[in-house]
CSV table of N, CA and C in Angstrom, one decimal:
chain,number,residue,atom,x,y,z
A,1,ASN,N,-34.0,16.2,24.8
A,1,ASN,CA,-34.8,15.4,23.5
A,1,ASN,C,-34.3,16.0,22.4
A,2,ASN,N,-33.8,17.4,22.6
A,2,ASN,CA,-32.9,17.7,21.2
A,2,ASN,C,-31.8,17.0,21.0
A,3,MET,N,-31.0,16.6,22.0
A,3,MET,CA,-29.7,15.5,21.9
A,3,MET,C,-29.9,14.4,20.8
A,4,LYS,N,-31.3,14.0,21.6
A,4,LYS,CA,-31.6,12.8,20.7
A,4,LYS,C,-32.1,13.3,19.1
A,5,LYS,N,-32.3,14.5,18.8
A,5,LYS,CA,-32.3,14.9,17.2
A,5,LYS,C,-30.9,15.2,16.5
A,6,VAL,N,-30.1,15.6,17.4
A,6,VAL,CA,-28.7,16.7,17.1
A,6,VAL,C,-28.1,14.9,16.4
A,7,ILE,N,-28.3,13.8,17.7
A,7,ILE,CA,-27.9,12.5,17.3
A,7,ILE,C,-27.9,11.8,16.3
A,8,ALA,N,-29.6,11.7,16.1
A,8,ALA,CA,-30.0,11.0,15.0
A,8,ALA,C,-29.9,12.1,13.5
A,9,VAL,N,-29.5,13.7,13.7
A,9,VAL,CA,-29.3,13.8,12.6
A,9,VAL,C,-27.8,14.0,11.9
A,10,PHE,N,-27.0,13.2,12.6
A,10,PHE,CA,-25.4,13.0,12.6
A,10,PHE,C,-25.2,11.5,11.8
A,11,VAL,N,-26.2,10.8,12.3
A,11,VAL,CA,-25.9,9.7,12.2
A,11,VAL,C,-26.1,9.5,10.4
A,12,LEU,N,-27.3,9.8,10.8
A,12,LEU,CA,-28.5,10.3,9.0
A,12,LEU,C,-27.7,10.7,8.0
A,13,PHE,N,-26.7,11.4,8.8
A,13,PHE,CA,-25.5,12.6,7.8
A,13,PHE,C,-24.3,11.7,8.1
A,14,VAL,N,-23.4,11.3,8.7
A,14,VAL,CA,-22.4,10.5,8.5
A,14,VAL,C,-23.2,9.0,7.5
A,15,GLY,N,-24.3,7.8,7.9
A,15,GLY,CA,-24.2,6.7,6.6
A,15,GLY,C,-24.7,7.3,5.1
A,16,PHE,N,-25.1,8.5,5.2
A,16,PHE,CA,-25.2,9.7,3.5
A,16,PHE,C,-23.9,9.1,2.9
A,17,ASN,N,-22.9,10.1,3.7
A,17,ASN,CA,-22.0,10.9,3.4
A,17,ASN,C,-21.2,9.1,3.0
A,18,SER,N,-21.1,8.3,3.9
A,18,SER,CA,-20.7,7.3,3.8
A,18,SER,C,-21.2,6.3,2.2
A,19,LEU,N,-22.4,6.8,2.3
A,19,LEU,CA,-22.6,5.8,1.4
A,19,LEU,C,-22.4,6.7,-0.6
A,20,ALA,N,-22.1,8.1,-0.5
A,20,ALA,CA,-21.7,8.7,-1.5
A,20,ALA,C,-20.3,8.4,-1.6
A,21,GLN,N,-19.7,8.3,-1.0
A,21,GLN,CA,-17.8,8.2,-0.9
A,21,GLN,C,-18.1,6.8,-1.1
A,22,LYS,N,-18.7,5.6,-1.2
A,22,LYS,CA,-18.5,4.3,-1.8
A,22,LYS,C,-18.8,4.3,-3.9
A,23,ARG,N,-20.3,5.3,-3.6
A,23,ARG,CA,-20.6,5.9,-5.5
A,23,ARG,C,-19.9,6.5,-6.0
A,24,GLU,N,-18.9,6.8,-5.3
A,24,GLU,CA,-17.8,8.0,-6.2
A,24,GLU,C,-16.9,7.6,-6.2
A,25,MET,N,-15.9,6.0,-5.4
A,25,MET,CA,-15.3,5.5,-5.6
A,25,MET,C,-15.6,3.8,-6.9
A,26,LYS,N,-16.8,4.0,-7.1
A,26,LYS,CA,-17.3,3.2,-8.1
A,26,LYS,C,-17.1,4.2,-9.7
A,27,ASP,N,-17.2,4.8,-9.6
A,27,ASP,CA,-17.0,5.6,-10.9
A,27,ASP,C,-16.1,6.4,-11.8
A,28,ILE,N,-14.5,6.3,-10.1
A,28,ILE,CA,-13.3,6.5,-10.9
A,28,ILE,C,-12.5,5.3,-11.7
A,29,ASN,N,-12.0,5.9,-12.8
A,29,ASN,CA,-11.2,4.3,-13.8
A,29,ASN,C,-10.0,4.0,-13.0
A,30,PRO,N,-9.9,2.8,-13.5
A,30,PRO,CA,-8.7,1.7,-12.9
A,30,PRO,C,-7.1,2.8,-12.7
A,31,GLU,N,-7.0,3.5,-13.8
A,31,GLU,CA,-5.9,4.5,-13.3
A,31,GLU,C,-5.6,5.8,-12.4
A,32,GLN,N,-6.6,6.0,-12.2
A,32,GLN,CA,-7.1,6.8,-10.8
A,32,GLN,C,-7.1,6.5,-9.4
A,33,PHE,N,-7.6,5.0,-9.9
A,33,PHE,CA,-7.9,4.0,-8.5
A,33,PHE,C,-6.0,3.5,-8.4
A,34,ALA,N,-5.3,3.2,-8.8
A,34,ALA,CA,-4.0,3.1,-8.8
A,34,ALA,C,-3.6,4.1,-8.6
A,35,THR,N,-3.4,5.1,-8.9
A,35,THR,CA,-3.0,6.2,-8.4
A,35,THR,C,-3.0,6.7,-7.1
A,36,LEU,N,-4.5,6.6,-6.9
A,36,LEU,CA,-4.4,6.8,-5.2
A,36,LEU,C,-4.3,6.4,-4.0
A,37,ALA,N,-3.8,4.3,-4.4
A,37,ALA,CA,-3.7,3.4,-3.8
A,37,ALA,C,-2.1,3.7,-3.6
A,38,THR,N,-1.9,3.9,-5.1
A,38,THR,CA,0.0,4.2,-4.9
A,38,THR,C,0.4,4.9,-3.8
A,39,LYS,N,-0.1,5.9,-4.3
A,39,LYS,CA,0.0,7.5,-3.0
A,39,LYS,C,-0.1,6.8,-1.4
A,40,LYS,N,-1.1,6.3,-1.6
A,40,LYS,CA,-1.3,6.0,0.1
A,40,LYS,C,-0.4,5.0,0.5
A,41,MET,N,0.1,4.3,0.1
A,41,MET,CA,1.2,2.9,0.0
A,41,MET,C,2.1,4.1,-0.1
A,42,THR,N,2.0,4.9,-0.7
A,42,THR,CA,3.8,5.7,-0.9
A,42,THR,C,3.9,6.6,0.6
A,43,LEU,N,3.0,6.8,1.2
A,43,LEU,CA,2.6,8.2,2.5
A,43,LEU,C,3.0,6.9,4.1
A,44,GLU,N,2.4,5.5,4.0
A,44,GLU,CA,2.2,5.0,4.8
A,44,GLU,C,3.3,4.0,4.4
A,45,LEU,N,3.5,3.6,3.6
A,45,LEU,CA,5.5,2.9,3.5
A,45,LEU,C,6.7,3.3,2.9
A,46,ASP,N,6.4,4.7,2.9
A,46,ASP,CA,7.7,5.6,2.2
A,46,ASP,C,8.6,5.1,1.1
A,47,LEU,N,7.7,4.9,0.2
A,47,LEU,CA,7.9,3.8,-0.8
A,47,LEU,C,9.0,4.6,-1.6
A,48,ASN,N,10.1,4.3,-2.7
A,48,ASN,CA,11.0,5.0,-2.9
A,48,ASN,C,10.0,5.1,-5.1
A,49,GLU,N,10.9,6.0,-5.5
A,49,GLU,CA,10.5,5.9,-7.0
A,49,GLU,C,10.2,4.5,-8.0
A,50,SER,N,10.9,3.7,-7.9
A,50,SER,CA,11.4,2.6,-8.2
A,50,SER,C,10.0,1.6,-8.0
A,51,GLN,N,9.9,1.5,-6.4
A,51,GLN,CA,8.9,1.1,-5.5
A,51,GLN,C,7.7,1.3,-6.0
A,52,GLN,N,7.1,2.5,-6.0
A,52,GLN,CA,5.6,3.4,-6.6
A,52,GLN,C,5.3,3.1,-7.8
A,53,ALA,N,6.3,3.2,-9.1
A,53,ALA,CA,6.2,2.7,-10.7
A,53,ALA,C,6.2,1.1,-10.7
A,54,LYS,N,6.7,-0.2,-9.6
A,54,LYS,CA,5.6,-1.2,-9.3
A,54,LYS,C,5.0,-1.5,-8.8
A,55,ILE,N,4.1,-0.6,-8.0
A,55,ILE,CA,3.1,-0.7,-7.0
A,55,ILE,C,2.1,-0.5,-8.0
A,56,TYR,N,2.0,0.5,-8.6
A,56,TYR,CA,1.3,1.3,-9.3
A,56,TYR,C,0.5,0.4,-10.6
A,57,GLN,N,1.7,-0.1,-11.0
A,57,GLN,CA,1.4,-1.2,-12.1
A,57,GLN,C,1.0,-2.4,-11.5
A,58,LEU,N,1.3,-3.0,-10.2
A,58,LEU,CA,0.5,-4.0,-9.5
A,58,LEU,C,-1.1,-3.5,-9.2
A,59,GLN,N,-1.5,-2.5,-9.1
A,59,GLN,CA,-2.8,-1.5,-8.6
A,59,GLN,C,-3.2,-1.6,-9.5
A,60,LEU,N,-2.9,-1.4,-10.9
A,60,LEU,CA,-3.3,-0.9,-12.4
A,60,LEU,C,-4.0,-2.1,-12.9
A,61,GLU,N,-3.5,-3.3,-12.1
A,61,GLU,CA,-3.8,-4.9,-13.1
A,61,GLU,C,-4.9,-5.6,-11.9
A,62,ASN,N,-4.8,-5.1,-11.1
A,62,ASN,CA,-6.1,-5.3,-10.0
A,62,ASN,C,-7.0,-4.5,-10.4
A,63,ALA,N,-6.9,-3.2,-10.4
A,63,ALA,CA,-8.2,-2.5,-10.6
A,63,ALA,C,-8.8,-2.6,-11.9
A,64,THR,N,-7.8,-2.8,-12.7
A,64,THR,CA,-8.8,-3.1,-14.1
A,64,THR,C,-9.4,-4.4,-14.4
A,65,SER,N,-9.2,-5.0,-13.3
A,65,SER,CA,-9.5,-6.8,-13.4
A,65,SER,C,-10.6,-6.5,-12.2
A,66,ARG,N,-10.5,-5.7,-11.6
A,66,ARG,CA,-11.8,-5.5,-10.9
A,66,ARG,C,-12.7,-5.1,-11.1
A,67,LYS,N,-13.0,-3.9,-12.4
A,67,LYS,CA,-14.0,-3.4,-13.1
A,67,LYS,C,-14.3,-4.0,-14.1
A,68,ALA,N,-13.5,-4.8,-14.3
A,68,ALA,CA,-13.7,-5.9,-15.4
A,68,ALA,C,-15.2,-7.0,-14.7
A,69,LYS,N,-14.8,-7.3,-13.6
A,69,LYS,CA,-15.2,-8.3,-13.1
A,69,LYS,C,-16.5,-7.6,-12.9
A,70,MET,N,-16.7,-6.2,-12.2
A,70,MET,CA,-17.9,-5.5,-12.0
A,70,MET,C,-18.9,-5.9,-13.0
A,71,VAL,N,-18.4,-5.2,-14.1
A,71,VAL,CA,-19.1,-5.2,-15.7
A,71,VAL,C,-19.9,-6.1,-15.8
A,72,GLU,N,-18.9,-7.5,-15.8
A,72,GLU,CA,-19.3,-9.1,-16.3
A,72,GLU,C,-20.7,-9.2,-15.1
A,73,ARG,N,-20.6,-9.0,-14.2
A,73,ARG,CA,-21.5,-9.0,-12.6
A,73,ARG,C,-22.7,-8.1,-13.0
A,74,SER,N,-23.0,-6.9,-13.3
A,74,SER,CA,-23.9,-6.2,-14.0
A,74,SER,C,-24.5,-6.4,-14.8
A,75,LYS,N,-23.8,-7.2,-16.0
A,75,LYS,CA,-24.3,-7.8,-17.1
A,75,LYS,C,-25.3,-9.1,-17.2
A,76,ALA,N,-24.8,-10.1,-15.6
A,76,ALA,CA,-25.3,-11.3,-15.4
A,76,ALA,C,-26.6,-10.6,-15.0
A,77,ASN,N,-26.0,-9.7,-13.6
A,77,ASN,CA,-28.0,-9.5,-13.0
A,77,ASN,C,-28.8,-9.1,-14.0
A,78,GLU,N,-28.6,-8.1,-14.9
A,78,GLU,CA,-29.4,-7.8,-16.2
A,78,GLU,C,-30.5,-8.9,-16.9
A,79,ASP,N,-29.4,-9.8,-17.1
A,79,ASP,CA,-29.6,-10.0,-17.3
A,79,ASP,C,-30.8,-11.8,-17.2
A,80,GLY,N,-30.8,-11.8,-15.9
A,80,GLY,CA,-31.0,-12.5,-14.7
A,80,GLY,C,-29.8,-13.9,-14.8
A,81,ALA,N,-28.8,-14.0,-15.0
A,81,ALA,CA,-28.0,-14.9,-15.0
A,81,ALA,C,-27.4,-15.4,-13.8
A,82,ASN,N,-28.0,-14.5,-13.3
A,82,ASN,CA,-26.8,-14.6,-12.0
A,82,ASN,C,-27.5,-14.7,-10.9
A,83,MET,N,-29.2,-15.1,-11.1
A,83,MET,CA,-29.8,-15.3,-9.9
A,83,MET,C,-29.7,-16.5,-9.2
A,84,LYS,N,-29.0,-17.4,-9.9
A,84,LYS,CA,-29.3,-18.9,-9.1
A,84,LYS,C,-27.8,-18.7,-7.9
A,85,LYS,N,-28.1,-19.7,-7.0
A,85,LYS,CA,-27.0,-19.9,-6.3
A,85,LYS,C,-26.3,-20.5,-6.6
A,86,LEU,N,-24.8,-20.2,-5.8
A,86,LEU,CA,-23.9,-21.7,-6.2
A,86,LEU,C,-23.6,-22.6,-5.6
A,87,ASN,N,-23.5,-23.1,-6.2
A,87,ASN,CA,-23.7,-24.6,-5.4
A,87,ASN,C,-22.5,-24.8,-4.6
A,88,SER,N,-22.0,-26.3,-3.4
A,88,SER,CA,-20.8,-26.0,-2.7
A,88,SER,C,-19.9,-26.3,-3.8
A,89,GLU,N,-19.8,-26.9,-4.8
A,89,GLU,CA,-18.8,-26.6,-5.9
A,89,GLU,C,-18.1,-25.0,-6.4
A,90,GLU,N,-18.9,-24.9,-6.8
A,90,GLU,CA,-18.9,-23.7,-7.3
A,90,GLU,C,-18.1,-22.8,-6.5
A,91,ARG,N,-18.8,-23.0,-5.2
A,91,ARG,CA,-18.3,-22.2,-4.4
A,91,ARG,C,-17.2,-22.2,-3.6
A,92,PHE,N,-16.7,-23.3,-3.8
A,92,PHE,CA,-15.3,-23.6,-3.5
A,92,PHE,C,-14.1,-23.1,-4.6
A,93,VAL,N,-14.9,-23.7,-5.8
A,93,VAL,CA,-14.1,-23.2,-7.3
A,93,VAL,C,-13.4,-21.1,-6.5
A,94,LYS,N,-14.5,-20.5,-6.9
A,94,LYS,CA,-14.2,-19.4,-6.4
A,94,LYS,C,-13.2,-18.6,-5.1
A,95,GLN,N,-14.0,-19.3,-4.3
A,95,GLN,CA,-12.8,-18.7,-2.9
A,95,GLN,C,-11.3,-19.6,-3.4
A,96,SER,N,-11.4,-20.6,-4.0
A,96,SER,CA,-10.0,-21.2,-4.3
A,96,SER,C,-9.1,-20.3,-4.9
A,97,GLU,N,-10.0,-19.5,-5.8
A,97,GLU,CA,-9.5,-18.6,-7.0
A,97,GLU,C,-8.9,-17.7,-6.3
A,98,MET,N,-9.9,-17.1,-5.7
A,98,MET,CA,-9.7,-15.7,-4.5
A,98,MET,C,-8.1,-16.0,-3.8
A,99,LEU,N,-8.1,-17.0,-3.2
A,99,LEU,CA,-7.5,-17.2,-2.7
A,99,LEU,C,-6.0,-17.4,-3.3
A,100,ASP,N,-5.6,-18.0,-4.3
A,100,ASP,CA,-4.8,-18.1,-5.3
A,100,ASP,C,-4.5,-16.9,-5.6
A,101,HIS,N,-5.4,-15.7,-5.8
A,101,HIS,CA,-5.2,-15.0,-6.3
A,101,HIS,C,-3.9,-13.8,-4.9
A,102,GLN,N,-4.6,-13.8,-3.9
A,102,GLN,CA,-4.2,-13.1,-2.9
A,102,GLN,C,-3.5,-13.3,-2.7
A,103,ILE,N,-3.0,-15.0,-2.6
A,103,ILE,CA,-1.6,-15.5,-2.6
A,103,ILE,C,0.0,-15.0,-3.3
A,104,ALA,N,-0.8,-15.3,-4.6
A,104,ALA,CA,0.3,-14.3,-6.1
A,104,ALA,C,0.2,-12.6,-5.1
A,105,GLN,N,-0.9,-12.2,-5.3
A,105,GLN,CA,-0.4,-10.6,-4.9
A,105,GLN,C,0.5,-10.8,-3.7
A,106,LYS,N,0.4,-11.2,-2.4
A,106,LYS,CA,1.6,-11.0,-1.6
A,106,LYS,C,3.1,-11.1,-2.2
A,107,LYS,N,3.0,-12.3,-2.7
A,107,LYS,CA,4.3,-12.4,-3.2
A,107,LYS,C,5.3,-11.5,-3.9
A,108,LYS,N,4.1,-11.2,-5.4
A,108,LYS,CA,4.6,-9.5,-5.6
A,108,LYS,C,4.8,-9.0,-4.9
A,109,ILE,N,4.3,-8.2,-3.6
A,109,ILE,CA,4.2,-7.5,-3.1
A,109,ILE,C,5.9,-7.6,-2.1
A,110,LYS,N,5.2,-8.8,-2.0
A,110,LYS,CA,6.6,-9.1,-1.1
A,110,LYS,C,8.2,-8.7,-1.8
A,111,ALA,N,8.1,-9.1,-3.3
A,111,ALA,CA,9.0,-8.7,-3.8
A,111,ALA,C,9.7,-7.4,-3.9
A,112,ILE,N,8.0,-6.4,-4.0
A,112,ILE,CA,8.7,-5.0,-4.4
A,112,ILE,C,9.2,-4.7,-2.7
A,113,LEU,N,8.5,-4.3,-1.7
A,113,LEU,CA,8.5,-4.1,-0.3
A,113,LEU,C,10.6,-4.4,0.5
A,114,ASN,N,10.5,-3.5,0.7
A,114,ASN,CA,11.8,-4.1,2.1
A,114,ASN,C,11.1,-4.8,3.0
A,115,ALA,N,11.9,-5.8,4.2
A,115,ALA,CA,11.5,-5.9,5.0
A,115,ALA,C,10.2,-5.5,6.2
A,116,GLU,N,11.2,-4.3,6.7
A,116,GLU,CA,10.3,-3.5,7.1
A,116,GLU,C,9.2,-3.2,6.7
A,117,GLN,N,9.2,-2.7,5.5
A,117,GLN,CA,8.1,-2.3,4.9
A,117,GLN,C,6.7,-3.1,4.8
A,118,TYR,N,7.3,-4.3,4.5
A,118,TYR,CA,6.9,-5.7,3.9
A,118,TYR,C,5.8,-5.5,5.6
A,119,ASP,N,6.5,-5.6,6.7
A,119,ASP,CA,6.0,-5.7,8.0
A,119,ASP,C,5.1,-5.4,8.4
A,120,LYS,N,5.7,-3.8,8.1
A,120,LYS,CA,4.2,-3.0,8.1
A,120,LYS,C,3.1,-3.3,7.4
A,121,TRP,N,3.2,-3.3,6.1
A,121,TRP,CA,1.9,-3.4,5.4
A,121,TRP,C,1.4,-4.8,5.6
A,122,GLU,N,1.7,-5.9,6.3
A,122,GLU,CA,1.0,-6.7,7.0
A,122,GLU,C,0.3,-6.4,7.7
A,123,LYS,N,1.1,-5.5,8.7
A,123,LYS,CA,0.0,-5.0,9.8
A,123,LYS,C,-1.5,-4.5,9.4
A,124,MET,N,-0.8,-3.8,8.2
A,124,MET,CA,-2.0,-2.2,7.8
A,124,MET,C,-3.3,-3.6,7.1
A,125,ASN,N,-2.8,-4.4,6.6
A,125,ASN,CA,-3.0,-5.4,5.8
A,125,ASN,C,-4.8,-6.3,7.0
A,126,HIS,N,-3.7,-6.6,7.8
A,126,HIS,CA,-4.8,-7.5,8.4
A,126,HIS,C,-5.3,-6.3,9.9
A,127,ASN,N,-4.9,-5.2,9.8
A,127,ASN,CA,-5.6,-4.5,10.9
A,127,ASN,C,-7.7,-4.0,10.1
A,128,ARG,N,-6.9,-3.7,8.1
A,128,ARG,CA,-8.1,-3.0,7.7
A,128,ARG,C,-8.8,-4.7,7.2
A,129,LYS,N,-8.4,-6.2,7.8
A,129,LYS,CA,-9.4,-7.1,7.3
A,129,LYS,C,-10.3,-7.1,8.5
A,130,ASP,N,-9.8,-7.1,9.9
A,130,ASP,CA,-10.2,-6.7,11.1
A,130,ASP,C,-11.4,-5.9,10.7
A,131,MET,N,-11.1,-4.5,10.8
A,131,MET,CA,-12.3,-3.8,10.2
A,131,MET,C,-13.4,-4.4,9.8
A,132,ARG,N,-13.4,-5.2,8.2
A,132,ARG,CA,-14.3,-5.1,7.9
A,132,ARG,C,-15.4,-6.4,8.6
A,133,HIS,N,-14.6,-7.5,9.0
A,133,HIS,CA,-15.1,-8.5,9.4
A,133,HIS,C,-16.0,-7.4,10.5
A,134,LYS,N,-15.5,-6.7,10.9
A,134,LYS,CA,-15.9,-6.4,12.3
A,134,LYS,C,-17.6,-5.7,11.6
A,135,LYS,N,-17.4,-4.3,10.5
A,135,LYS,CA,-18.0,-3.8,9.8
A,135,LYS,C,-19.3,-5.3,9.8
A,136,ARG,N,-18.9,-6.3,8.9
A,136,ARG,CA,-20.2,-7.2,8.3
A,136,ARG,C,-20.2,-7.8,9.8
A,137,ALA,N,-20.4,-8.0,10.9
A,137,ALA,CA,-20.7,-8.6,12.1
A,137,ALA,C,-21.3,-7.4,12.7
A,138,SER,N,-21.5,-5.9,12.6
A,138,SER,CA,-22.0,-5.5,13.4
A,138,SER,C,-23.5,-5.6,12.3
A,139,LYS,N,-23.2,-5.2,11.0
A,139,LYS,CA,-24.2,-4.8,10.0
A,139,LYS,C,-25.1,-6.0,10.4
A,140,LYS,N,-24.7,-7.4,9.9
A,140,LYS,CA,-25.8,-9.2,10.5
A,140,LYS,C,-26.3,-8.3,11.7
A,141,ASP,N,-25.8,-8.4,13.0
A,141,ASP,CA,-26.4,-7.7,14.0
A,141,ASP,C,-27.7,-6.8,13.8
A,142,GLY,N,-26.8,-5.5,12.7
A,142,GLY,CA,-28.3,-4.9,13.2
A,142,GLY,C,-29.5,-5.3,12.2
A,143,GLU,N,-29.1,-6.3,11.0
A,143,GLU,CA,-30.1,-7.0,10.3
A,143,GLU,C,-31.1,-7.9,11.2
A,144,ARG,N,-30.5,-8.3,12.2
A,144,ARG,CA,-31.1,-9.5,12.8
A,144,ARG,C,-32.0,-8.7,13.9
A,145,LYS,N,-31.7,-7.8,14.6
A,145,LYS,CA,-32.3,-6.4,15.3
A,145,LYS,C,-33.6,-6.1,14.9
A,146,HIS,N,-33.2,-5.7,13.3
A,146,HIS,CA,-34.4,-5.5,12.6
A,146,HIS,C,-35.2,-6.2,12.2
A,147,LYS,N,-35.3,-7.3,12.0
A,147,LYS,CA,-36.2,-8.6,11.4
A,147,LYS,C,-36.5,-9.0,13.1
A,148,MET,N,-35.9,-8.8,14.1
A,148,MET,CA,-37.0,-9.3,15.1
A,148,MET,C,-37.7,-8.1,15.6
A,149,ILE,N,-37.5,-6.7,15.0
A,149,ILE,CA,-38.1,-5.7,15.2
A,149,ILE,C,-40.0,-6.3,14.6
A,150,LYS,N,-39.2,-6.2,13.4
A,150,LYS,CA,-40.8,-6.4,12.2
A,150,LYS,C,-41.5,-7.4,12.5
A,151,GLU,N,-40.8,-8.5,13.4
A,151,GLU,CA,-41.6,-9.7,13.6
A,151,GLU,C,-42.5,-9.8,14.7
A,152,ASN,N,-41.8,-8.6,15.8
A,152,ASN,CA,-42.6,-8.3,17.2
A,152,ASN,C,-43.9,-7.6,16.9
A,153,ASN,N,-43.6,-6.9,16.1
A,153,ASN,CA,-44.9,-5.6,15.2
A,153,ASN,C,-45.8,-6.3,14.6
A,154,GLU,N,-45.5,-7.9,14.1
A,154,GLU,CA,-46.5,-8.3,13.1
A,154,GLU,C,-47.6,-8.6,13.8
């Protein structure tokens, strides 16, 4: 019984901690984000100074763009303009733009890194995507279970 309490407290602590980290990341500016991302890539891929400068610039462009889009979305949400769901054509256009951006980013990264670094970066990127998909799937499973429990209790 005590063990269950300890586990429950631990799970709550981990959950709150991850929420706090996400909030903290929203509060950093694009320059700080670019610096941190560049340092992480430097540690993982052993970048030289020239590569670091190029990666920093790329990360800064991405972070600045992301921040602008976040501000735009939050304004749209406040205005209530973003309440409508996208139709299939709008969804297609958004996804196409996103994929075009990813292709362009990949080309830029490939131009900066050597072959060995690029292969390692590809594997890291693939692992990150896998983790993201697993998190989403487990979150959806949790929502389904919660919904089923709620329906059973009614």
